């Protein structure tokens, strides 16, 4: 069993759906051999009926960690089918960080009851996190970093370290009497030091930090690039509220990558594999509607040249070539810029030289492929002028695509719209319209003039 993959277990559970004892043995063994992450993936891989049946056979100790690892839609599908008293019993005693992870899945009235059963310290931590937006690092940071007053003596700190050392801890954060961040000390510097000295003697005042209102994914990239195992999270007033460690940062980077991948198809990263037909259709219908509007817009521009198309059929045959070349060239630039924005590499200072470079690349590729396509089209339809027309249209569209590939994601990012979600749709519309208008407009002038 220990070498079984998720696909193997899913196959066993669905094949033996009527054999409760066999199912229970499979699930029990899978729980013993795997982490909450793997169990969450297993549940997400099952249709709703089998998912609920498998959930009931998990131990209570495993259920909350598994819920934390599941996507929101999938965990909601389980919680909505559970008895409220059972859920209250299950969630009694969870900490603030766990409640933050699950708050989007737990119904509001149940959330209030769960919060009311938490101790005052955990309630305060949860309330402190709610002061920040969901996309800010202050909302998600670890509120239990290794913190001591700057005046603490090293011998006291060493006793603390022997009792408790959180994961990804290579530094101790210092605070003053008001709780404001007052520097950072690397733990390895304390070994062999005079135990009577104050820990502030070893403080690094230039240690990097994160602003609590900083975008969570930007903060994650900073942690990953810092070379440190964690960075302190500080409010505008200087108050230390927590830390973001490298483990969480890498998880966030993975979430961002998945989000961008799903966004290209107009899907949410939290969408359940076995969501109801109605919900899945509703989510996708919006994206299809947006694409339909852009397609009608492009078709309307084509309709302006209906008379030209009726007289020169070759233009209709070659139109997809012009649109395709612009779309591909633009998507290359768009992908490059979206990555640069995600990594914080794009700014006003380097936007102009970047634009110049991409326009030159577009012009070079445009001219190269314009010659190739122009020769092919001219020979194919025995019309040198047709080759010239499509060549000029290709150059114009590829250069336009390069410019659009830069400005579209930058503008969307400025308005707090994810360029990975909307950028490709807008770009395709622009390159289609520019390509069609340039090609058909030139065709009207040079082939029918």
Tab-separated table of C-alpha atoms in Angstrom:
chain	number	residue	atom	x	y	z
A	1	UNK	CA	0.000	0.000	0.000
A	2	UNK	CA	2.806	2.422	0.809
A	3	UNK	CA	3.820	2.622	-2.869
A	4	UNK	CA	0.291	3.307	-4.067
A	5	UNK	CA	-0.353	6.553	-5.883
A	6	UNK	CA	-3.441	8.718	-5.521
A	7	UNK	CA	-4.713	7.268	-8.805
A	8	UNK	CA	-4.385	3.734	-7.377
A	9	UNK	CA	-6.302	4.617	-4.217
A	10	UNK	CA	-9.024	6.464	-6.146
A	11	UNK	CA	-9.408	3.406	-8.368
A	12	UNK	CA	-9.705	1.111	-5.340
A	13	UNK	CA	-12.258	3.329	-3.593
A	14	UNK	CA	-14.440	3.717	-6.672
A	15	UNK	CA	-14.158	0.045	-7.670
A	16	UNK	CA	-14.968	-1.212	-4.158
A	17	UNK	CA	-17.655	1.398	-3.511
A	18	UNK	CA	-19.995	-1.226	-2.043
A	19	UNK	CA	-17.419	-2.902	0.187
A	20	UNK	CA	-17.273	-0.718	3.312
A	21	UNK	CA	-14.683	-2.858	5.119
A	22	UNK	CA	-12.337	-2.852	2.137
A	23	UNK	CA	-12.734	0.926	1.755
A	24	UNK	CA	-12.034	1.494	5.430
A	25	UNK	CA	-8.828	-0.563	5.268
A	26	UNK	CA	-7.601	1.387	2.236
A	27	UNK	CA	-8.325	4.761	3.846
A	28	UNK	CA	-6.858	3.801	7.209
A	29	UNK	CA	-3.609	2.671	5.584
A	30	UNK	CA	-3.468	5.761	3.357
A	31	UNK	CA	-3.895	8.014	6.402
A	32	UNK	CA	-1.067	6.268	8.246
A	33	UNK	CA	1.332	6.480	5.311
A	34	UNK	CA	0.657	9.987	4.022
A	35	UNK	CA	0.548	13.642	5.029
A	36	UNK	CA	-2.519	15.922	5.204
A	37	UNK	CA	-1.486	17.340	1.804
A	38	UNK	CA	-1.759	13.918	0.152
A	39	UNK	CA	-5.050	13.140	1.890
A	40	UNK	CA	-6.444	16.498	0.752
A	41	UNK	CA	-5.488	15.677	-2.842
A	42	UNK	CA	-7.152	12.285	-2.496
A	43	UNK	CA	-10.422	13.816	-1.298
A	44	UNK	CA	-10.349	16.397	-4.096
A	45	UNK	CA	-9.929	13.545	-6.600
A	46	UNK	CA	-13.187	11.859	-5.553
A	47	UNK	CA	-16.773	12.629	-6.628
A	48	UNK	CA	-18.856	14.193	-3.863
A	49	UNK	CA	-20.552	11.006	-2.602
A	50	UNK	CA	-17.284	9.065	-2.292
A	51	UNK	CA	-15.542	12.164	-0.909
A	52	UNK	CA	-18.019	12.429	1.961
A	53	UNK	CA	-17.779	8.715	2.651
A	54	UNK	CA	-13.975	8.876	2.780
A	55	UNK	CA	-14.091	11.968	4.999
A	56	UNK	CA	-16.232	10.174	7.568
A	57	UNK	CA	-13.633	7.413	7.844
A	58	UNK	CA	-10.738	9.774	8.600
A	59	UNK	CA	-9.671	10.193	12.212
A	60	UNK	CA	-10.777	13.422	13.930
A	61	UNK	CA	-7.140	14.368	14.527
A	62	UNK	CA	-6.506	14.373	10.778
A	63	UNK	CA	-9.639	16.206	9.616
A	64	UNK	CA	-8.728	19.809	10.450
A	65	UNK	CA	-5.167	19.605	8.988
A	66	UNK	CA	-6.680	18.074	5.827
A	67	UNK	CA	-9.283	20.858	5.533
A	68	UNK	CA	-6.516	23.453	5.769
A	69	UNK	CA	-4.731	21.862	2.800
A	70	UNK	CA	-7.836	21.560	0.607
A	71	UNK	CA	-8.991	24.104	-1.935
A	72	UNK	CA	-11.811	26.331	-0.708
A	73	UNK	CA	-14.504	24.930	-2.989
A	74	UNK	CA	-13.626	21.336	-2.099
A	75	UNK	CA	-13.515	21.939	1.664
A	76	UNK	CA	-16.792	23.858	1.463
A	77	UNK	CA	-18.438	20.883	-0.241
A	78	UNK	CA	-17.564	18.776	2.808
A	79	UNK	CA	-18.491	21.305	5.491
A	80	UNK	CA	-21.872	22.040	3.885
A	81	UNK	CA	-22.789	18.380	4.269
A	82	UNK	CA	-21.854	18.025	7.957
A	83	UNK	CA	-23.903	18.297	11.125
A	84	UNK	CA	-23.283	21.665	12.833
A	85	UNK	CA	-22.678	20.140	16.254
A	86	UNK	CA	-20.046	17.800	14.843
A	87	UNK	CA	-18.281	20.716	13.181
A	88	UNK	CA	-18.327	22.789	16.373
A	89	UNK	CA	-16.800	19.866	18.246
A	90	UNK	CA	-14.205	19.390	15.499
A	91	UNK	CA	-13.172	23.063	15.488
A	92	UNK	CA	-13.106	23.538	19.262
A	93	UNK	CA	-9.548	24.308	20.299
A	94	UNK	CA	-8.153	25.355	16.907
A	95	UNK	CA	-5.785	28.311	16.859
A	96	UNK	CA	-6.186	31.653	15.128
A	97	UNK	CA	-3.934	30.780	12.173
A	98	UNK	CA	-5.997	27.672	11.398
A	99	UNK	CA	-9.243	29.631	11.606
A	100	UNK	CA	-7.838	32.207	9.187
A	101	UNK	CA	-7.075	29.417	6.721
A	102	UNK	CA	-10.606	28.019	6.977
A	103	UNK	CA	-12.676	31.189	7.354
A	104	UNK	CA	-13.762	31.217	3.687
A	105	UNK	CA	-15.051	27.642	3.969
A	106	UNK	CA	-16.866	27.880	7.315
A	107	UNK	CA	-20.409	29.391	7.240
A	108	UNK	CA	-20.567	32.821	8.915
A	109	UNK	CA	-22.857	31.794	11.775
A	110	UNK	CA	-20.637	28.798	12.545
A	111	UNK	CA	-17.525	30.969	12.317
A	112	UNK	CA	-18.824	33.182	15.114
A	113	UNK	CA	-19.466	30.165	17.332
A	114	UNK	CA	-15.990	28.753	16.689
A	115	UNK	CA	-14.411	32.124	17.452
A	116	UNK	CA	-16.405	32.371	20.668
A	117	UNK	CA	-14.949	29.066	21.887
A	118	UNK	CA	-11.346	30.209	21.422
A	119	UNK	CA	-9.325	31.594	24.300
A	120	UNK	CA	-8.743	35.344	24.570
A	121	UNK	CA	-5.179	35.211	23.221
A	122	UNK	CA	-6.261	33.402	20.049
A	123	UNK	CA	-9.257	35.709	19.618
A	124	UNK	CA	-6.926	38.724	19.808
A	125	UNK	CA	-4.621	37.204	17.200
A	126	UNK	CA	-7.538	36.542	14.887
A	127	UNK	CA	-8.838	40.100	15.358
A	128	UNK	CA	-5.369	41.522	14.704
A	129	UNK	CA	-5.188	39.652	11.396
A	130	UNK	CA	-8.607	41.009	10.358
A	131	UNK	CA	-7.199	44.546	10.441
A	132	UNK	CA	-5.487	43.741	7.158
A	133	UNK	CA	-6.916	42.817	3.762
A	134	UNK	CA	-6.809	39.229	2.514
A	135	UNK	CA	-4.057	40.089	0.034
A	136	UNK	CA	-1.795	41.791	2.614
A	137	UNK	CA	1.013	39.988	4.422
A	138	UNK	CA	-0.201	41.290	7.796
A	139	UNK	CA	-3.283	39.095	7.429
A	140	UNK	CA	-1.381	35.848	6.864
A	141	UNK	CA	1.935	36.216	8.695
A	142	UNK	CA	2.935	33.937	11.561
A	143	UNK	CA	1.911	35.823	14.709
A	144	UNK	CA	4.129	33.722	16.969
A	145	UNK	CA	7.717	34.586	15.972
A	146	UNK	CA	10.676	34.183	18.291
A	147	UNK	CA	10.617	37.588	20.035
A	148	UNK	CA	12.373	38.913	23.146
A	149	UNK	CA	12.857	42.402	24.626
A	150	UNK	CA	16.100	44.015	23.505
A	151	UNK	CA	17.326	44.241	27.131
A	152	UNK	CA	17.080	40.476	27.741
A	153	UNK	CA	20.285	38.751	28.830
A	154	UNK	CA	21.708	35.962	26.674
A	155	UNK	CA	21.384	33.318	29.415
A	156	UNK	CA	17.622	33.924	29.521
A	157	UNK	CA	17.380	33.707	25.734
A	158	UNK	CA	19.282	30.406	25.685
A	159	UNK	CA	16.818	28.907	28.161
A	160	UNK	CA	13.984	30.065	25.908
A	161	UNK	CA	15.604	28.449	22.873
A	162	UNK	CA	15.938	25.127	24.671
A	163	UNK	CA	12.231	25.153	25.462
A	164	UNK	CA	10.854	26.352	22.127
A	165	UNK	CA	12.288	26.857	18.649
A	166	UNK	CA	9.715	27.370	15.852
A	167	UNK	CA	10.440	25.939	12.387
A	168	UNK	CA	12.530	28.088	10.036
A	169	UNK	CA	14.024	30.018	12.957
A	170	UNK	CA	17.601	31.169	12.566
A	171	UNK	CA	17.077	34.624	14.060
A	172	UNK	CA	15.503	36.242	17.118
A	173	UNK	CA	13.520	39.452	16.700
A	174	UNK	CA	14.049	42.173	19.283
A	175	UNK	CA	11.403	44.632	20.443
A	176	UNK	CA	11.366	47.674	22.702
A	177	UNK	CA	8.976	48.263	25.591
A	178	UNK	CA	6.176	49.231	23.189
A	179	UNK	CA	6.550	46.151	20.990
A	180	UNK	CA	8.255	48.008	18.155
A	181	UNK	CA	10.867	46.126	16.149
A	182	UNK	CA	14.343	46.916	17.507
A	183	UNK	CA	16.644	44.729	15.425
A	184	UNK	CA	17.453	41.084	14.745
A	185	UNK	CA	20.003	38.670	16.201
A	186	UNK	CA	21.236	35.503	14.497
A	187	UNK	CA	20.969	32.542	16.856
A	188	UNK	CA	24.378	31.107	15.916
A	189	UNK	CA	26.067	34.263	17.239
A	190	UNK	CA	24.828	33.507	20.745
A	191	UNK	CA	26.662	30.217	21.162
A	192	UNK	CA	29.794	30.780	23.197
A	193	UNK	CA	28.868	34.387	23.988
A	194	UNK	CA	29.042	35.827	27.502
A	195	UNK	CA	25.672	34.833	29.067
A	196	UNK	CA	25.550	38.014	31.124
A	197	UNK	CA	25.521	40.296	28.084
A	198	UNK	CA	22.303	41.755	26.736
A	199	UNK	CA	21.133	40.253	23.446
A	200	UNK	CA	20.994	43.715	21.875
A	201	UNK	CA	24.821	43.668	21.783
A	202	UNK	CA	24.548	41.328	18.764
A	203	UNK	CA	21.697	43.110	16.983
A	204	UNK	CA	21.663	43.726	13.195
A	205	UNK	CA	19.847	46.971	12.562
A	206	UNK	CA	19.913	46.637	8.742
A	207	UNK	CA	18.117	43.296	8.632
A	208	UNK	CA	15.419	43.353	5.863
A	209	UNK	CA	11.760	43.575	6.849
A	210	UNK	CA	8.274	43.506	5.312
A	211	UNK	CA	5.548	46.123	5.617
A	212	UNK	CA	2.334	44.613	7.000
A	213	UNK	CA	0.289	46.154	4.167
A	214	UNK	CA	2.553	44.717	1.473
A	215	UNK	CA	1.036	42.391	-1.121
A	216	UNK	CA	1.344	38.822	0.152
A	217	UNK	CA	2.875	37.464	-3.063
A	218	UNK	CA	5.341	40.339	-3.338
A	219	UNK	CA	6.345	39.669	0.268
A	220	UNK	CA	6.780	35.955	-0.489
A	221	UNK	CA	9.129	36.787	-3.370
A	222	UNK	CA	11.161	39.037	-1.068
A	223	UNK	CA	11.552	36.262	1.502
A	224	UNK	CA	12.586	33.776	-1.179
A	225	UNK	CA	15.146	36.210	-2.582
A	226	UNK	CA	16.473	37.397	0.795
A	227	UNK	CA	18.513	34.318	1.675
A	228	UNK	CA	16.947	34.453	5.169
A	229	UNK	CA	14.673	31.784	6.640
A	230	UNK	CA	12.135	34.427	7.697
A	231	UNK	CA	11.579	38.180	7.644
A	232	UNK	CA	9.798	40.306	10.274
A	233	UNK	CA	6.447	41.895	9.403
A	234	UNK	CA	6.201	45.497	10.627
A	235	UNK	CA	3.297	47.976	10.673
A	236	UNK	CA	3.665	51.573	9.477
A	237	UNK	CA	4.181	52.641	13.095
A	238	UNK	CA	7.028	50.127	13.588
A	239	UNK	CA	5.088	47.512	15.597
A	240	UNK	CA	6.328	43.940	15.091
A	241	UNK	CA	3.262	41.758	14.442
A	242	UNK	CA	4.837	38.562	13.123
A	243	UNK	CA	7.035	37.027	10.484
A	244	UNK	CA	6.823	35.393	7.054
A	245	UNK	CA	9.014	32.289	6.841
A	246	UNK	CA	10.499	30.598	3.796
A	247	UNK	CA	8.158	27.579	4.025
A	248	UNK	CA	5.093	29.788	3.766
A	249	UNK	CA	6.766	31.923	1.101
A	250	UNK	CA	7.381	28.927	-1.169
A	251	UNK	CA	3.786	27.756	-0.688
A	252	UNK	CA	2.552	31.209	-1.675
A	253	UNK	CA	4.733	31.230	-4.774
A	254	UNK	CA	3.245	27.881	-5.755
A	255	UNK	CA	-0.275	29.236	-5.213
A	256	UNK	CA	0.516	32.265	-7.373
A	257	UNK	CA	1.850	30.079	-10.188
A	258	UNK	CA	-1.260	27.878	-10.061
A	259	UNK	CA	-3.498	30.940	-9.925
A	260	UNK	CA	-1.904	32.393	-13.060
A	261	UNK	CA	-2.145	29.060	-14.874
A	262	UNK	CA	-5.862	28.712	-14.055
A	263	UNK	CA	-6.500	32.387	-14.781
A	264	UNK	CA	-5.424	31.951	-18.384
A	265	UNK	CA	-8.522	29.805	-18.847
A	266	UNK	CA	-10.715	32.097	-16.757
A	267	UNK	CA	-10.818	29.697	-13.802
A	268	UNK	CA	-10.282	30.203	-10.071
A	269	UNK	CA	-7.463	28.205	-8.439
A	270	UNK	CA	-9.943	27.187	-5.712
A	271	UNK	CA	-12.375	25.584	-8.170
A	272	UNK	CA	-13.252	22.025	-7.208
A	273	UNK	CA	-12.533	19.247	-9.707
A	274	UNK	CA	-15.959	17.785	-8.891
A	275	UNK	CA	-17.897	21.002	-8.366
A	276	UNK	CA	-21.573	20.863	-9.328
A	277	UNK	CA	-22.412	21.168	-13.015
A	278	UNK	CA	-24.372	24.361	-12.339
A	279	UNK	CA	-21.544	26.071	-10.485
A	280	UNK	CA	-18.864	25.040	-12.984
A	281	UNK	CA	-21.017	26.153	-15.905
A	282	UNK	CA	-21.740	29.485	-14.199
A	283	UNK	CA	-18.042	30.161	-13.550
A	284	UNK	CA	-17.035	29.358	-17.100
A	285	UNK	CA	-19.981	31.100	-18.746
A	286	UNK	CA	-18.659	34.499	-17.630
A	287	UNK	CA	-15.326	33.893	-19.321
A	288	UNK	CA	-16.996	32.574	-22.474
A	289	UNK	CA	-19.177	35.681	-22.538
A	290	UNK	CA	-16.165	37.980	-22.347
A	291	UNK	CA	-14.483	36.117	-25.178
A	292	UNK	CA	-17.685	36.252	-27.214
A	293	UNK	CA	-17.842	40.049	-26.898
A	294	UNK	CA	-14.249	40.427	-28.050
A	295	UNK	CA	-14.904	38.046	-30.952
A	296	UNK	CA	-17.942	40.092	-32.029
A	297	UNK	CA	-15.831	43.255	-31.848
A	298	UNK	CA	-13.216	41.748	-34.151
A	299	UNK	CA	-15.966	40.466	-36.478
A	300	UNK	CA	-17.484	43.945	-36.633
A	301	UNK	CA	-14.208	45.382	-37.916
A	302	UNK	CA	-14.029	42.620	-40.509
A	303	UNK	CA	-17.562	43.493	-41.592
A	304	UNK	CA	-16.425	47.012	-42.490
A	305	UNK	CA	-14.440	45.466	-45.346
A	306	UNK	CA	-17.177	43.130	-46.628
A	307	UNK	CA	-17.033	44.556	-50.153
A	308	UNK	CA	-13.256	44.106	-50.282
A	309	UNK	CA	-13.504	40.485	-49.146
A	310	UNK	CA	-16.141	39.716	-51.794
A	311	UNK	CA	-13.835	40.927	-54.552
A	312	UNK	CA	-10.504	39.588	-53.235
A	313	UNK	CA	-11.118	36.140	-51.769
A	314	UNK	CA	-7.390	35.698	-51.086
A	315	UNK	CA	-7.631	38.250	-48.296
A	316	UNK	CA	-10.124	36.086	-46.417
A	317	UNK	CA	-7.869	33.054	-46.825
A	318	UNK	CA	-4.813	34.875	-45.455
A	319	UNK	CA	-6.493	36.804	-42.615
A	320	UNK	CA	-5.825	34.101	-39.978
A	321	UNK	CA	-2.101	34.256	-40.763
A	322	UNK	CA	-1.910	37.963	-39.927
A	323	UNK	CA	-3.916	37.584	-36.706
A	324	UNK	CA	-1.985	34.505	-35.583
A	325	UNK	CA	1.451	36.073	-36.046
A	326	UNK	CA	0.446	39.144	-34.041
A	327	UNK	CA	-1.159	37.072	-31.313
A	328	UNK	CA	1.872	34.829	-30.805
A	329	UNK	CA	4.350	37.731	-30.844
A	330	UNK	CA	2.224	39.657	-28.361
A	331	UNK	CA	1.798	36.693	-25.996
A	332	UNK	CA	5.581	36.266	-25.822
A	333	UNK	CA	6.034	39.869	-24.698
A	334	UNK	CA	2.996	39.678	-22.399
A	335	UNK	CA	4.348	36.582	-20.624
A	336	UNK	CA	7.718	38.257	-20.123
A	337	UNK	CA	6.137	41.391	-18.638
A	338	UNK	CA	3.710	39.476	-16.376
A	339	UNK	CA	6.660	37.575	-14.933
A	340	UNK	CA	8.587	40.818	-14.473
A	341	UNK	CA	5.653	42.413	-12.644
A	342	UNK	CA	5.310	39.365	-10.386
A	343	UNK	CA	8.994	39.576	-9.476
A	344	UNK	CA	8.929	43.352	-8.996
A	345	UNK	CA	11.307	43.949	-11.915
A	346	UNK	CA	9.155	46.445	-13.833
A	347	UNK	CA	9.206	50.136	-12.919
A	348	UNK	CA	8.805	53.537	-14.592
A	349	UNK	CA	12.576	53.803	-14.785
A	350	UNK	CA	13.109	50.731	-16.971
A	351	UNK	CA	9.817	50.777	-18.905
A	352	UNK	CA	11.121	52.989	-21.739
A	353	UNK	CA	14.273	50.964	-22.505
A	354	UNK	CA	12.205	47.785	-22.239
A	355	UNK	CA	9.686	49.181	-24.731
A	356	UNK	CA	12.496	50.173	-27.100
A	357	UNK	CA	14.014	46.707	-26.927
A	358	UNK	CA	10.700	44.892	-27.524
A	359	UNK	CA	9.784	47.172	-30.468
A	360	UNK	CA	13.167	46.431	-32.057
A	361	UNK	CA	12.661	42.706	-31.520
A	362	UNK	CA	9.173	42.989	-33.026
A	363	UNK	CA	10.437	44.979	-35.997
A	364	UNK	CA	13.254	42.509	-36.685
A	365	UNK	CA	10.992	39.461	-36.474
A	366	UNK	CA	8.264	41.315	-38.341
A	367	UNK	CA	10.472	42.131	-41.313
A	368	UNK	CA	11.968	38.617	-41.380
A	369	UNK	CA	8.635	36.821	-41.392
A	370	UNK	CA	6.975	39.455	-43.574
A	371	UNK	CA	9.450	38.605	-46.336
A	372	UNK	CA	8.825	34.868	-45.944
A	373	UNK	CA	5.024	35.159	-45.810
A	374	UNK	CA	4.952	37.806	-48.551
A	375	UNK	CA	6.901	35.577	-50.943
A	376	UNK	CA	4.706	32.559	-50.159
A	377	UNK	CA	1.446	34.525	-50.519
A	378	UNK	CA	2.583	36.262	-53.702
A	379	UNK	CA	3.576	32.964	-55.310
A	380	UNK	CA	0.488	31.114	-54.012
A	381	UNK	CA	-2.023	33.607	-55.432
A	382	UNK	CA	0.198	34.813	-58.302
A	383	UNK	CA	-0.033	38.384	-56.995
A	384	UNK	CA	3.179	40.206	-55.945
A	385	UNK	CA	1.127	43.122	-54.631
A	386	UNK	CA	-0.794	40.753	-52.337
A	387	UNK	CA	2.574	39.633	-50.961
A	388	UNK	CA	3.546	43.263	-50.287
A	389	UNK	CA	0.204	43.955	-48.570
A	390	UNK	CA	0.383	40.990	-46.204
A	391	UNK	CA	4.076	41.715	-45.505
A	392	UNK	CA	3.344	45.290	-44.419
A	393	UNK	CA	0.373	44.108	-42.321
A	394	UNK	CA	2.525	41.477	-40.588
A	395	UNK	CA	5.201	44.035	-39.650
A	396	UNK	CA	2.604	46.506	-38.347
A	397	UNK	CA	0.765	43.889	-36.323
A	398	UNK	CA	3.864	42.364	-34.714
A	399	UNK	CA	5.174	45.804	-33.670
A	400	UNK	CA	1.727	46.685	-32.303
A	401	UNK	CA	1.662	43.351	-30.475
A	402	UNK	CA	5.009	44.109	-28.826
A	403	UNK	CA	3.805	47.525	-27.642
A	404	UNK	CA	0.489	46.088	-26.412
A	405	UNK	CA	2.272	43.198	-24.692
A	406	UNK	CA	4.070	45.746	-22.505
A	407	UNK	CA	1.403	48.345	-21.807
A	408	UNK	CA	-1.626	46.086	-21.312
A	409	UNK	CA	-0.230	44.187	-18.276
A	410	UNK	CA	1.343	47.342	-16.824
A	411	UNK	CA	-1.965	49.240	-17.035
A	412	UNK	CA	-3.953	46.310	-15.645
A	413	UNK	CA	-1.506	45.954	-12.765
A	414	UNK	CA	-1.826	49.663	-11.999
A	415	UNK	CA	-5.604	49.234	-11.646
A	416	UNK	CA	-5.110	46.177	-9.382
A	417	UNK	CA	-6.374	43.758	-12.071
A	418	UNK	CA	-4.426	40.536	-12.462
A	419	UNK	CA	-2.771	40.797	-15.912
A	420	UNK	CA	-2.482	37.011	-16.076
A	421	UNK	CA	-6.283	36.796	-15.988
A	422	UNK	CA	-7.317	39.526	-18.436
A	423	UNK	CA	-4.157	40.392	-20.335
A	424	UNK	CA	-4.283	37.644	-22.958
A	425	UNK	CA	-7.934	38.336	-23.870
A	426	UNK	CA	-7.346	42.058	-24.351
A	427	UNK	CA	-4.115	41.436	-26.227
A	428	UNK	CA	-5.737	38.972	-28.629
A	429	UNK	CA	-8.533	41.438	-29.333
A	430	UNK	CA	-6.060	44.249	-30.053
A	431	UNK	CA	-3.837	42.164	-32.347
A	432	UNK	CA	-6.858	40.738	-34.193
A	433	UNK	CA	-8.364	44.163	-34.820
A	434	UNK	CA	-5.075	45.815	-35.781
A	435	UNK	CA	-4.136	42.888	-38.019
A	436	UNK	CA	-7.494	42.772	-39.780
A	437	UNK	CA	-7.751	46.537	-40.244
A	438	UNK	CA	-4.161	46.835	-41.518
A	439	UNK	CA	-4.443	43.865	-43.883
A	440	UNK	CA	-7.920	44.588	-45.248
A	441	UNK	CA	-7.355	48.340	-45.323
A	442	UNK	CA	-4.136	47.967	-47.335
A	443	UNK	CA	-5.875	45.408	-49.529
A	444	UNK	CA	-8.648	47.894	-50.280
A	445	UNK	CA	-6.117	50.564	-51.262
A	446	UNK	CA	-3.570	48.556	-53.254
A	447	UNK	CA	-5.643	45.694	-54.669
A	448	UNK	CA	-8.896	47.491	-55.432
A	449	UNK	CA	-7.719	51.075	-55.715
